[in-house]
Short mmCIF file of C-alpha atoms in Angstrom, two decimals:
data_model
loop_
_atom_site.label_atom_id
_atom_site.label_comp_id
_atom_site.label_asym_id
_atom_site.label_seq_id
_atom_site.Cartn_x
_atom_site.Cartn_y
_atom_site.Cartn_z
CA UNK A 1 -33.97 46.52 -156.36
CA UNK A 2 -33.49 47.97 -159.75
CA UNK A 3 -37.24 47.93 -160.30
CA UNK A 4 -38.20 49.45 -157.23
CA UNK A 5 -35.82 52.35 -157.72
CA UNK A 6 -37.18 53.42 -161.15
CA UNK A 7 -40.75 53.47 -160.01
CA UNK A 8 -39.98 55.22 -156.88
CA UNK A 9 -41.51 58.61 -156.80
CA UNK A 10 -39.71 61.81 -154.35
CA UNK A 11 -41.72 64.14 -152.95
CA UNK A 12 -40.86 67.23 -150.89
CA UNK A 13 -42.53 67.65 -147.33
CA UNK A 14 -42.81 69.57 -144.54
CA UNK A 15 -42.13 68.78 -141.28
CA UNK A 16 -43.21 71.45 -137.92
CA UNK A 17 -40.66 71.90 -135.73
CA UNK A 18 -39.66 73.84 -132.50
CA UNK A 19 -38.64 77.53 -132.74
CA UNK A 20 -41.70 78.00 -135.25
CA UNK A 21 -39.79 76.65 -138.23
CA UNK A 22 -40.60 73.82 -141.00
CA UNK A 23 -38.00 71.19 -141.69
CA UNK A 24 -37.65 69.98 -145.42
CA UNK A 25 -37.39 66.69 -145.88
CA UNK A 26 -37.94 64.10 -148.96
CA UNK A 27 -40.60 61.39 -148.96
CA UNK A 28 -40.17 58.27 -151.17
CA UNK A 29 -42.53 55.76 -152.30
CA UNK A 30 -41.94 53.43 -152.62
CA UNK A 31 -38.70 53.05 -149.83
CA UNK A 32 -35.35 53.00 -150.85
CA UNK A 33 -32.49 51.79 -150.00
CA UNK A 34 -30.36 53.79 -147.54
CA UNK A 35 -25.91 53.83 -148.66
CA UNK A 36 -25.43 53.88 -144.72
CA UNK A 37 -27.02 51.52 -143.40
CA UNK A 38 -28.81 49.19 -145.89
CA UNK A 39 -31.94 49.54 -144.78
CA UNK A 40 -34.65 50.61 -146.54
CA UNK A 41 -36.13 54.43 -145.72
CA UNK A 42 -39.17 56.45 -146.67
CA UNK A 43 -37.34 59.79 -145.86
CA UNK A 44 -34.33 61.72 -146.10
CA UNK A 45 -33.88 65.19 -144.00
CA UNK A 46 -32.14 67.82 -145.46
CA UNK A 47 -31.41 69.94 -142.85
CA UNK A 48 -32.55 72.98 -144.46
CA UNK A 49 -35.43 74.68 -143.09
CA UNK A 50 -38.44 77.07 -143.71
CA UNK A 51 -40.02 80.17 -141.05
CA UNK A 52 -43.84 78.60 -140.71
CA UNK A 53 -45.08 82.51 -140.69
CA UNK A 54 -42.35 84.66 -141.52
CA UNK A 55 -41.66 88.00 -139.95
CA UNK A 56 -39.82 90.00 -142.52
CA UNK A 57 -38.21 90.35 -145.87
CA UNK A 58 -35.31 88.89 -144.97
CA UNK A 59 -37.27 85.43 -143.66
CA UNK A 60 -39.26 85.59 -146.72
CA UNK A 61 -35.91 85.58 -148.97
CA UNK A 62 -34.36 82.93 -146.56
CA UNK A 63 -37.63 80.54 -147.32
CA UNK A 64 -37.44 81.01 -151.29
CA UNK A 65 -33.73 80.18 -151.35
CA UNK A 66 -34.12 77.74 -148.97
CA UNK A 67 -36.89 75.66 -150.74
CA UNK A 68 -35.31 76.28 -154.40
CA UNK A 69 -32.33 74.15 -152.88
CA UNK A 70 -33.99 71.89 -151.27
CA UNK A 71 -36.73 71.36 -155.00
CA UNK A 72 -33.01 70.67 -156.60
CA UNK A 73 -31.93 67.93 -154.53
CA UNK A 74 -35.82 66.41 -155.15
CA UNK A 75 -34.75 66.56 -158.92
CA UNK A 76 -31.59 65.34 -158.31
CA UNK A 77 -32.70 62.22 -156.20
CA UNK A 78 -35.63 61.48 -158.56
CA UNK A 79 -33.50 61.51 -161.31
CA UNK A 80 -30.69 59.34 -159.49
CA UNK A 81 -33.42 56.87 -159.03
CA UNK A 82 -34.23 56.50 -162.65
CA UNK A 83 -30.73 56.57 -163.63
CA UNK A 84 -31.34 53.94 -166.13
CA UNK A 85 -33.51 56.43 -168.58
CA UNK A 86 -31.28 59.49 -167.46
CA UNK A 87 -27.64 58.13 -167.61
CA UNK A 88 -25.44 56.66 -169.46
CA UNK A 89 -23.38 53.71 -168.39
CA UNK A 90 -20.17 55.22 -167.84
CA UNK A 91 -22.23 57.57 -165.31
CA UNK A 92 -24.28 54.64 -163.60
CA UNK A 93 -20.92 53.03 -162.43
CA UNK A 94 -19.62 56.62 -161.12
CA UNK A 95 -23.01 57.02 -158.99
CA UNK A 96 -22.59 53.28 -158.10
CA UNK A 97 -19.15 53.94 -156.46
CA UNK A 98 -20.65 56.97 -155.21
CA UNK A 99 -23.27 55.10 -153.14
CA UNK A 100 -21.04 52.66 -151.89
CA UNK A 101 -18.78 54.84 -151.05
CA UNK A 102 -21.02 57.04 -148.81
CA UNK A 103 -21.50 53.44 -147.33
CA UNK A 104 -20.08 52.76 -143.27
CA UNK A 105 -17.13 51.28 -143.35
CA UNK A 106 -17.28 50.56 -139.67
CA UNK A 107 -20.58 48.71 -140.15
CA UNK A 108 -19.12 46.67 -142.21
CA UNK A 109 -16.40 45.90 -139.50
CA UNK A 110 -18.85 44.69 -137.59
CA UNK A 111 -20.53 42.26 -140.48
CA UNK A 112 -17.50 40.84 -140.79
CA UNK A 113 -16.88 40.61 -136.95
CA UNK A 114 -20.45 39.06 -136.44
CA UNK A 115 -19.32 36.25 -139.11
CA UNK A 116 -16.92 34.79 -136.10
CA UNK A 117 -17.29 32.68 -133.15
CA UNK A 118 -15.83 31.30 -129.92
CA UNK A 119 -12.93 33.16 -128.50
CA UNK A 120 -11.81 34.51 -132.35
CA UNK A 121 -15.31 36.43 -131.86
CA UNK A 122 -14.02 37.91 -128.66
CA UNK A 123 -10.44 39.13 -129.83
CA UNK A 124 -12.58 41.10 -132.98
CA UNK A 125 -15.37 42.27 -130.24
CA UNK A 126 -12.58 43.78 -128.45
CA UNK A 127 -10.41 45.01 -131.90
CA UNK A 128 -13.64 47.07 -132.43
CA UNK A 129 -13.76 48.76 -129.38
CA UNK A 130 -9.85 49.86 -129.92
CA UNK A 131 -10.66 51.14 -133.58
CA UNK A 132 -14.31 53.04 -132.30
CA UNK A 133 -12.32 54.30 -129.20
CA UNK A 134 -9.55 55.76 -131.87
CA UNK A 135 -12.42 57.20 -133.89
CA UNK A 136 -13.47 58.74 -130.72
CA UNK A 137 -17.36 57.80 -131.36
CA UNK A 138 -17.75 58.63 -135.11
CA UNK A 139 -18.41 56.94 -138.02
CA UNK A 140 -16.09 56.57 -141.02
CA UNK A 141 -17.25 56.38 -144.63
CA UNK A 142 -15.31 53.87 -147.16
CA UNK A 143 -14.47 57.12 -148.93
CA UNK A 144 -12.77 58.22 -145.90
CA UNK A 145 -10.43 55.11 -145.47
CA UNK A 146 -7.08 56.31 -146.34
CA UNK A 147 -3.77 54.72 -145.63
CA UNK A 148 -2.99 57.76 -143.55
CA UNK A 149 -5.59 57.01 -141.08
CA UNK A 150 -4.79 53.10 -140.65
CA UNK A 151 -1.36 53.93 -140.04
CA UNK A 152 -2.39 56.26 -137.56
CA UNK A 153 -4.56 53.91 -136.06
CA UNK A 154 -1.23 51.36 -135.83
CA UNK A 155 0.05 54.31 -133.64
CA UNK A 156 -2.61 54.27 -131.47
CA UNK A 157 -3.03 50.19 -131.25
CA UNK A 158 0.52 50.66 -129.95
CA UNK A 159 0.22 53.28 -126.95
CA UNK A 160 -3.61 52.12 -126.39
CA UNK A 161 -3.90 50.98 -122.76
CA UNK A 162 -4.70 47.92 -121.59
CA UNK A 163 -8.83 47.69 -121.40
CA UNK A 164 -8.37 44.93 -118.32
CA UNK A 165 -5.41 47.15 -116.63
CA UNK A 166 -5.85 50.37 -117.78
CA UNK A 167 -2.11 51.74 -115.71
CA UNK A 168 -0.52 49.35 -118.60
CA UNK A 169 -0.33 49.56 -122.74
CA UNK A 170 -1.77 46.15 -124.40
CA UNK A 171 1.00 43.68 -125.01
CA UNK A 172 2.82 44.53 -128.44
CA UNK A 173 1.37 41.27 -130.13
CA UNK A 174 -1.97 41.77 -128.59
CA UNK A 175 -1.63 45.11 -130.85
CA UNK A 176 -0.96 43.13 -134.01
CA UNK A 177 -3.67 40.58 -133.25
CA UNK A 178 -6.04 43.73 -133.38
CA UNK A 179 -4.40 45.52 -136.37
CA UNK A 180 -4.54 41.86 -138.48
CA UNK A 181 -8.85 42.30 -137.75
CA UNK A 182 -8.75 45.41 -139.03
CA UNK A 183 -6.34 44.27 -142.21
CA UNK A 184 -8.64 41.42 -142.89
CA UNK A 185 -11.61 44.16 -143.49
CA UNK A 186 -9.86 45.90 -145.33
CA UNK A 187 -8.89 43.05 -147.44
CA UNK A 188 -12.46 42.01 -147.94
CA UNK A 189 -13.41 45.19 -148.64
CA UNK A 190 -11.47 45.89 -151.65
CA UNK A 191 -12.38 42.39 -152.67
CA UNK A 192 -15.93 43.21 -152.62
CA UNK A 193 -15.46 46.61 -154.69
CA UNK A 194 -16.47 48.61 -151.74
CA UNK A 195 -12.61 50.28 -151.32
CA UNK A 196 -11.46 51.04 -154.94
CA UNK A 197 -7.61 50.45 -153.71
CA UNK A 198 -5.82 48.32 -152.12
CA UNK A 199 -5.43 50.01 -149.07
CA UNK A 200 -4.69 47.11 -146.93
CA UNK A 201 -1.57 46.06 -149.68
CA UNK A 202 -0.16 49.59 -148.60
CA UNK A 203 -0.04 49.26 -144.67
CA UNK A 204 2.76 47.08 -143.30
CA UNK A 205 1.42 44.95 -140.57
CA UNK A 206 2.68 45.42 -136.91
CA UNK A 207 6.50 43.17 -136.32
CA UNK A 208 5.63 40.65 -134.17
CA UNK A 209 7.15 40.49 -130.90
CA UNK A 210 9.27 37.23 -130.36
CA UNK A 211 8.08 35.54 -127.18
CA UNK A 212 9.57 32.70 -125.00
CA UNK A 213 8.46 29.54 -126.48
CA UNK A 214 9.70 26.99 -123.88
CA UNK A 215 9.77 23.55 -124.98
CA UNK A 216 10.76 20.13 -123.83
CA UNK A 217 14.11 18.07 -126.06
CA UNK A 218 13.61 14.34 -126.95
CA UNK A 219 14.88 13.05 -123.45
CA UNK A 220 12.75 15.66 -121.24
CA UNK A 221 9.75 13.98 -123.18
CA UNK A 222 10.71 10.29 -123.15
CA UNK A 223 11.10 11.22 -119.51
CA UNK A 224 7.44 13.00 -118.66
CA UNK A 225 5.43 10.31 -120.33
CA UNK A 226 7.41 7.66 -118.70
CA UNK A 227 6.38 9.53 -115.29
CA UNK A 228 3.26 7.86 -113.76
CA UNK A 229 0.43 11.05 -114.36
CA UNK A 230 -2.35 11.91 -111.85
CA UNK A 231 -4.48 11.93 -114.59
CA UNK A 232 -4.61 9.44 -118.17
CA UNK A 233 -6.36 11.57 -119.96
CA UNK A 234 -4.12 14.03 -119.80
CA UNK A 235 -0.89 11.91 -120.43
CA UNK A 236 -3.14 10.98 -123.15
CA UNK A 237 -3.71 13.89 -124.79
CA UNK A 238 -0.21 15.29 -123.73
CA UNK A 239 1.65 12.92 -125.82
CA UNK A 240 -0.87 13.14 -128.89
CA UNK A 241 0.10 16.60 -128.97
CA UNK A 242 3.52 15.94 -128.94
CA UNK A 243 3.05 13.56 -131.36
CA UNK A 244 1.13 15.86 -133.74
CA UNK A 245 1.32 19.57 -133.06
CA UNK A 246 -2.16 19.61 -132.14
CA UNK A 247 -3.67 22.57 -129.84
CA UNK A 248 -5.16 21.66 -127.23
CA UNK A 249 -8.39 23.65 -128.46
CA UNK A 250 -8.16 20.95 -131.77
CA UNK A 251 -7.88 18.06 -129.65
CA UNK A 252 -11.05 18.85 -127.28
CA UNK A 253 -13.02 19.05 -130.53
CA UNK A 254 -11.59 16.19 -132.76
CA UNK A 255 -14.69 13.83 -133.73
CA UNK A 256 -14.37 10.08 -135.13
CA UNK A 257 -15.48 11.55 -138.11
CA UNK A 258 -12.62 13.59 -138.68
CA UNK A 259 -10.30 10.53 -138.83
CA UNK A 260 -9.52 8.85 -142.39
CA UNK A 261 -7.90 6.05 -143.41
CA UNK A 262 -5.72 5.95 -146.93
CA UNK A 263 -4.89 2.47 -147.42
CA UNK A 264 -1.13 1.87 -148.40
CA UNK A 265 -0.31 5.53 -146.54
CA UNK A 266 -1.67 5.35 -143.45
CA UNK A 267 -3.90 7.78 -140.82
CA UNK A 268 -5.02 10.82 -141.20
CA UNK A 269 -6.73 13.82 -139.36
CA UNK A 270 -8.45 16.76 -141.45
CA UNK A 271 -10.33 19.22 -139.14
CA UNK A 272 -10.96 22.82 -138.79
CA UNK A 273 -8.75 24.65 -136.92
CA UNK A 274 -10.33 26.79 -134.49
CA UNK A 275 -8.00 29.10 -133.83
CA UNK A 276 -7.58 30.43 -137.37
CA UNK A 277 -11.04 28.43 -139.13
CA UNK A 278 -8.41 26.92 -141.86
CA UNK A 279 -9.19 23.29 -142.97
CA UNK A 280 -5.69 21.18 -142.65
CA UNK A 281 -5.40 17.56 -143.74
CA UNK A 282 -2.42 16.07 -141.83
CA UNK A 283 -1.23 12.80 -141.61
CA UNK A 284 -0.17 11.26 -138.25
CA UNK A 285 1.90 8.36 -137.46
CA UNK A 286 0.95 5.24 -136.00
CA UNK A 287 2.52 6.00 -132.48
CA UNK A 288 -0.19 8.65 -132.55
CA UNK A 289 -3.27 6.55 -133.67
CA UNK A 290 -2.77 4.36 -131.04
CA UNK A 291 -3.64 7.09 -128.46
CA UNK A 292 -7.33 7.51 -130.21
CA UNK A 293 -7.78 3.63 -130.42
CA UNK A 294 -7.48 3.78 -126.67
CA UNK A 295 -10.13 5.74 -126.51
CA UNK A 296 -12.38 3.76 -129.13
CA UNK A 297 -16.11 3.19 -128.11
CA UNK A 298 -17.91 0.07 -129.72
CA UNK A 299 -19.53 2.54 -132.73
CA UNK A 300 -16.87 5.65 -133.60
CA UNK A 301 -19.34 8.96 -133.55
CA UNK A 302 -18.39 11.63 -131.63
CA UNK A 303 -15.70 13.15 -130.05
CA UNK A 304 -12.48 11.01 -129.56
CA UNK A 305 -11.63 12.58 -126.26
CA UNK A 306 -15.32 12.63 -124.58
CA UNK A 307 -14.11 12.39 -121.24
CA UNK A 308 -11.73 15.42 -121.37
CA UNK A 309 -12.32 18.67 -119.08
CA UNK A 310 -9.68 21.36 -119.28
CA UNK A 311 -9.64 21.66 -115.48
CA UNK A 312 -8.26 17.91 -115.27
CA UNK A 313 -5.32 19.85 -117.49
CA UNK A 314 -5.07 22.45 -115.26
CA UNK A 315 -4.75 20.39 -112.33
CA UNK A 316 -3.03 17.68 -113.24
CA UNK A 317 -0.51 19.50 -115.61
CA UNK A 318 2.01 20.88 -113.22
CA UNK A 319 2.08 18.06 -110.61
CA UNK A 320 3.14 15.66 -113.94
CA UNK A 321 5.85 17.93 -115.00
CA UNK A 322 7.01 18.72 -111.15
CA UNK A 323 7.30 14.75 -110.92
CA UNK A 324 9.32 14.48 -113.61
CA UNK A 325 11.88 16.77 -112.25
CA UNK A 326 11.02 19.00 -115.48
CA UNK A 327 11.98 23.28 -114.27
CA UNK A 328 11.00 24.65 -116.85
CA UNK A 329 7.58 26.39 -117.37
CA UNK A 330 5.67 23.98 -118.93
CA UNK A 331 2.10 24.66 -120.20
CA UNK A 332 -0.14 22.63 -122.48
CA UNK A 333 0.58 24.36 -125.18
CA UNK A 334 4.57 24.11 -124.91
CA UNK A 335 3.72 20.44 -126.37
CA UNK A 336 3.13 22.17 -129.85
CA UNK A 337 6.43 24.30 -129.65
CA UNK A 338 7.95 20.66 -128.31
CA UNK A 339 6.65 18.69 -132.10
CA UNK A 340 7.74 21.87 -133.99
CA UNK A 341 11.07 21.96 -132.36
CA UNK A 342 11.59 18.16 -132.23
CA UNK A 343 11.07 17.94 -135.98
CA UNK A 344 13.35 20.54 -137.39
CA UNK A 345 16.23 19.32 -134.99
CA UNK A 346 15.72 16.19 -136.58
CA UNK A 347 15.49 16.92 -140.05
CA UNK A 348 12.46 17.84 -141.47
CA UNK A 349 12.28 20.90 -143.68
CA UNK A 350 10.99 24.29 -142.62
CA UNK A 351 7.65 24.28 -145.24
CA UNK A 352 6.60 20.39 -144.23
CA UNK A 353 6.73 21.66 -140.29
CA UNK A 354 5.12 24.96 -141.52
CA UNK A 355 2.32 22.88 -143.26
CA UNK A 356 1.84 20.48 -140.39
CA UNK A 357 1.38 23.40 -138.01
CA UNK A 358 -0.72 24.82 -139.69
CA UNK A 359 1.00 28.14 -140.30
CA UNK A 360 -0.49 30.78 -142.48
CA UNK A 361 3.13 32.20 -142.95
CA UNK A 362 6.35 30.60 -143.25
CA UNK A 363 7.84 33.76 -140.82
CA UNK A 364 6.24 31.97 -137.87
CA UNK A 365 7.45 28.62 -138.25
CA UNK A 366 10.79 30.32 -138.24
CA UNK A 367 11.12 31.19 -134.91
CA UNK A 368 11.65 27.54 -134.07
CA UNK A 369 14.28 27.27 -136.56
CA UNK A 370 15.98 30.01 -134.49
CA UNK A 371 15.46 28.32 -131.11
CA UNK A 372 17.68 24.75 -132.96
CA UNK A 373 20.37 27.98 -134.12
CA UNK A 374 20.53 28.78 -130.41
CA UNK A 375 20.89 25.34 -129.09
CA UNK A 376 23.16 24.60 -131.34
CA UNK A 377 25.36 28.31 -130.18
CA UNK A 378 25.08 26.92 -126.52
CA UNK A 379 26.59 23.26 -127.64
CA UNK A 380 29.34 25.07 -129.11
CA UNK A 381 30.75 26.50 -125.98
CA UNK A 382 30.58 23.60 -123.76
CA UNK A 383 33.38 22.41 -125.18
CA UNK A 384 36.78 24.36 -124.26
CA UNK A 385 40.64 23.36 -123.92
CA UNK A 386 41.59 26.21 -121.57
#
């Protein structure tokens, strides 16, 4: 790039227009690259412009001044472009930051966005939308990122309205899943030198909003998968979740390949997690292996449950847990909450559950913590001498 920009050349042109006026613009050759949008240009308009056959003194004055500003900013850009005769270093890094910072920032939101797939794809596609909709259709330089206007933006994120239901605002968490995306970029951003602060280090993200995790105790679960289930592939998968924290998302995916054994330690799993794209190694117990050897085929390729379809969840799901003479609101993934529950109430620290599950932050694993606290509240009033 650096030797195309020093043999570029800038020349001023004319361009006819309506009204019987001349639009200056530059012309370079060869094309440069434009801050904005990356691409490479042969012109730049400078929305100053000439009278083709002026009528007066006064249009006559307004061309010279005109076309003496617009001949400076030729100089100027020609001798930006051979900034490595012209300037000094000190002065090539502060036109440097200059150009990147006349960059789009929310371009660069969408780089990042286009980077993701699946359903993560579809939470940032729709994260966009809320941050263009607060922009109210324009576009923001990086030199216009300010920790003023992503706090505002957290304002907005949580009065927005519901894009599905538009009579309702988005769920409070739904808010923070958006704000996070928009964190991230701003993260990467300063990263990659585009933001010269921190900004994202200043903004406090939004609290999360503690939501009913229901869950099943040791005997509910002894007693489910000891209740005959419409379906073995899902009592299958069920109790492997149970068994390992897995969502249901990771277990739909998991591959033969993913499987190791250590000898003298046992199984384990490493996989990417699709929810958050993090590689985890966990180890699972033997209990647990079993399931998968169940479903071993004569050469182990592919995915472990092959014969799984989410609608045989769906279905079968309910009419298990109604059998069982289970009330609570079960769903599939209530058999994560159900590992992460089982295993602090029996023991094991905080940071080894956190680790297992997966957590990017200790603060989530906590919540379960406070669901044993509870439990334990309840047990202490069941027992009265009045």
């Amino acid at each position: 790039m650096q030797e195309i920009m020093k043999k570029t050349n800038v020349t001023l042109r004319k361009k006819k227009i309506a009204n019987g006026k001349l639009s200056l613009y530059l012309d370079f050759y060869p094309p440069i690259q434009n801050a904005e949008t990356n691409e490479l240009t042969r012109r730049e308009f400078l929305k100053l412009y000439l009278f083709d056959k002026p009528k007066d003194q006064l249009e006559k004055i307004a061309n010279t001044e005109s076309l003496q500003t617009a001949q400076l900013i030729q100089i100027r850009r020609q001798n930006e472009l051979r900034k490595d005769d012209v300037y000094n270093e000190f002065e090539k890094e502060q036109l440097e930051i200059q150009r990147i910072s006349r960059g789009s920032f929310l371009e660069y939101f969408k780089k990042i966005r286009d980077k993701k797939v699946g359903k993560n794809r579809l939470i940032w596609d729709t994260a966009i939308v809320h941050f263009e909709a607060f922009l109210k259709g324009n576009d923001l330089t990086f030199k216009e990122v300010t920790v003023t206007l992503i706090e505002d933006y957290k304002e907005y994120l949580l009065k927005a309205k519901n894009r599905k239901n538009n009579s309702s605002t988005i769920a409070r968490n739904t808010a923070l899943s958006y704000h996070n995306k928009l964190k991230t970029t701003l993260k990467n951003a300063y990263k990659e030198q585009k933001l010269r602060t921190d900004i994202n280090a200043g903004i406090d993200s939004i609290k999360e909003q503690e939501s009913q995790r229901n869950f099943l105790t040791l005997k509910e679960a002894k007693k489910l998968f000891s209740t005959p289930c419409p379906k073995r592939i899902v009592h299958q998968i069920s109790k492997f979740s149970v068994l390992t924290g897995l969502r249901y998302s990771d277990i739909a995916k998991l591959t033969w390949e993913e499987i190791m054994f250590i000898e003298d330690d046992g199984y384990y799993i490493r996989f990417k997690q699709k929810k958050t794209e993090g590689l985890q190694t966990i180890p699972i117990s033997n209990e647990a292996y079993e399931i998968l050897a169940e479903k071993a085929q004569p050469v182990k390729t592919g995915k472990v449950f092959f014969d799984l379809k989410k609608w045989d969840v769906d279905r079968a799901l309910p009419v298990w847990i109604a059998r069982a003479g289970i009330v609570k609101h079960i769903t599939f993934h209530c058999f994560r909450h159900t590992y992460a529950t089982l295993q602090i109430a029996s023991g094991t620290d905080i940071f080894t559950v956190s680790k297992m599950m997966g957590h990017k932050s200790i603060k989530t694993t906590q919540i379960y913590t406070k669901i044993i606290d509870e439990k334990k509240r309840e047990a202490s009033q069941r027992i009265t001498l009045k």
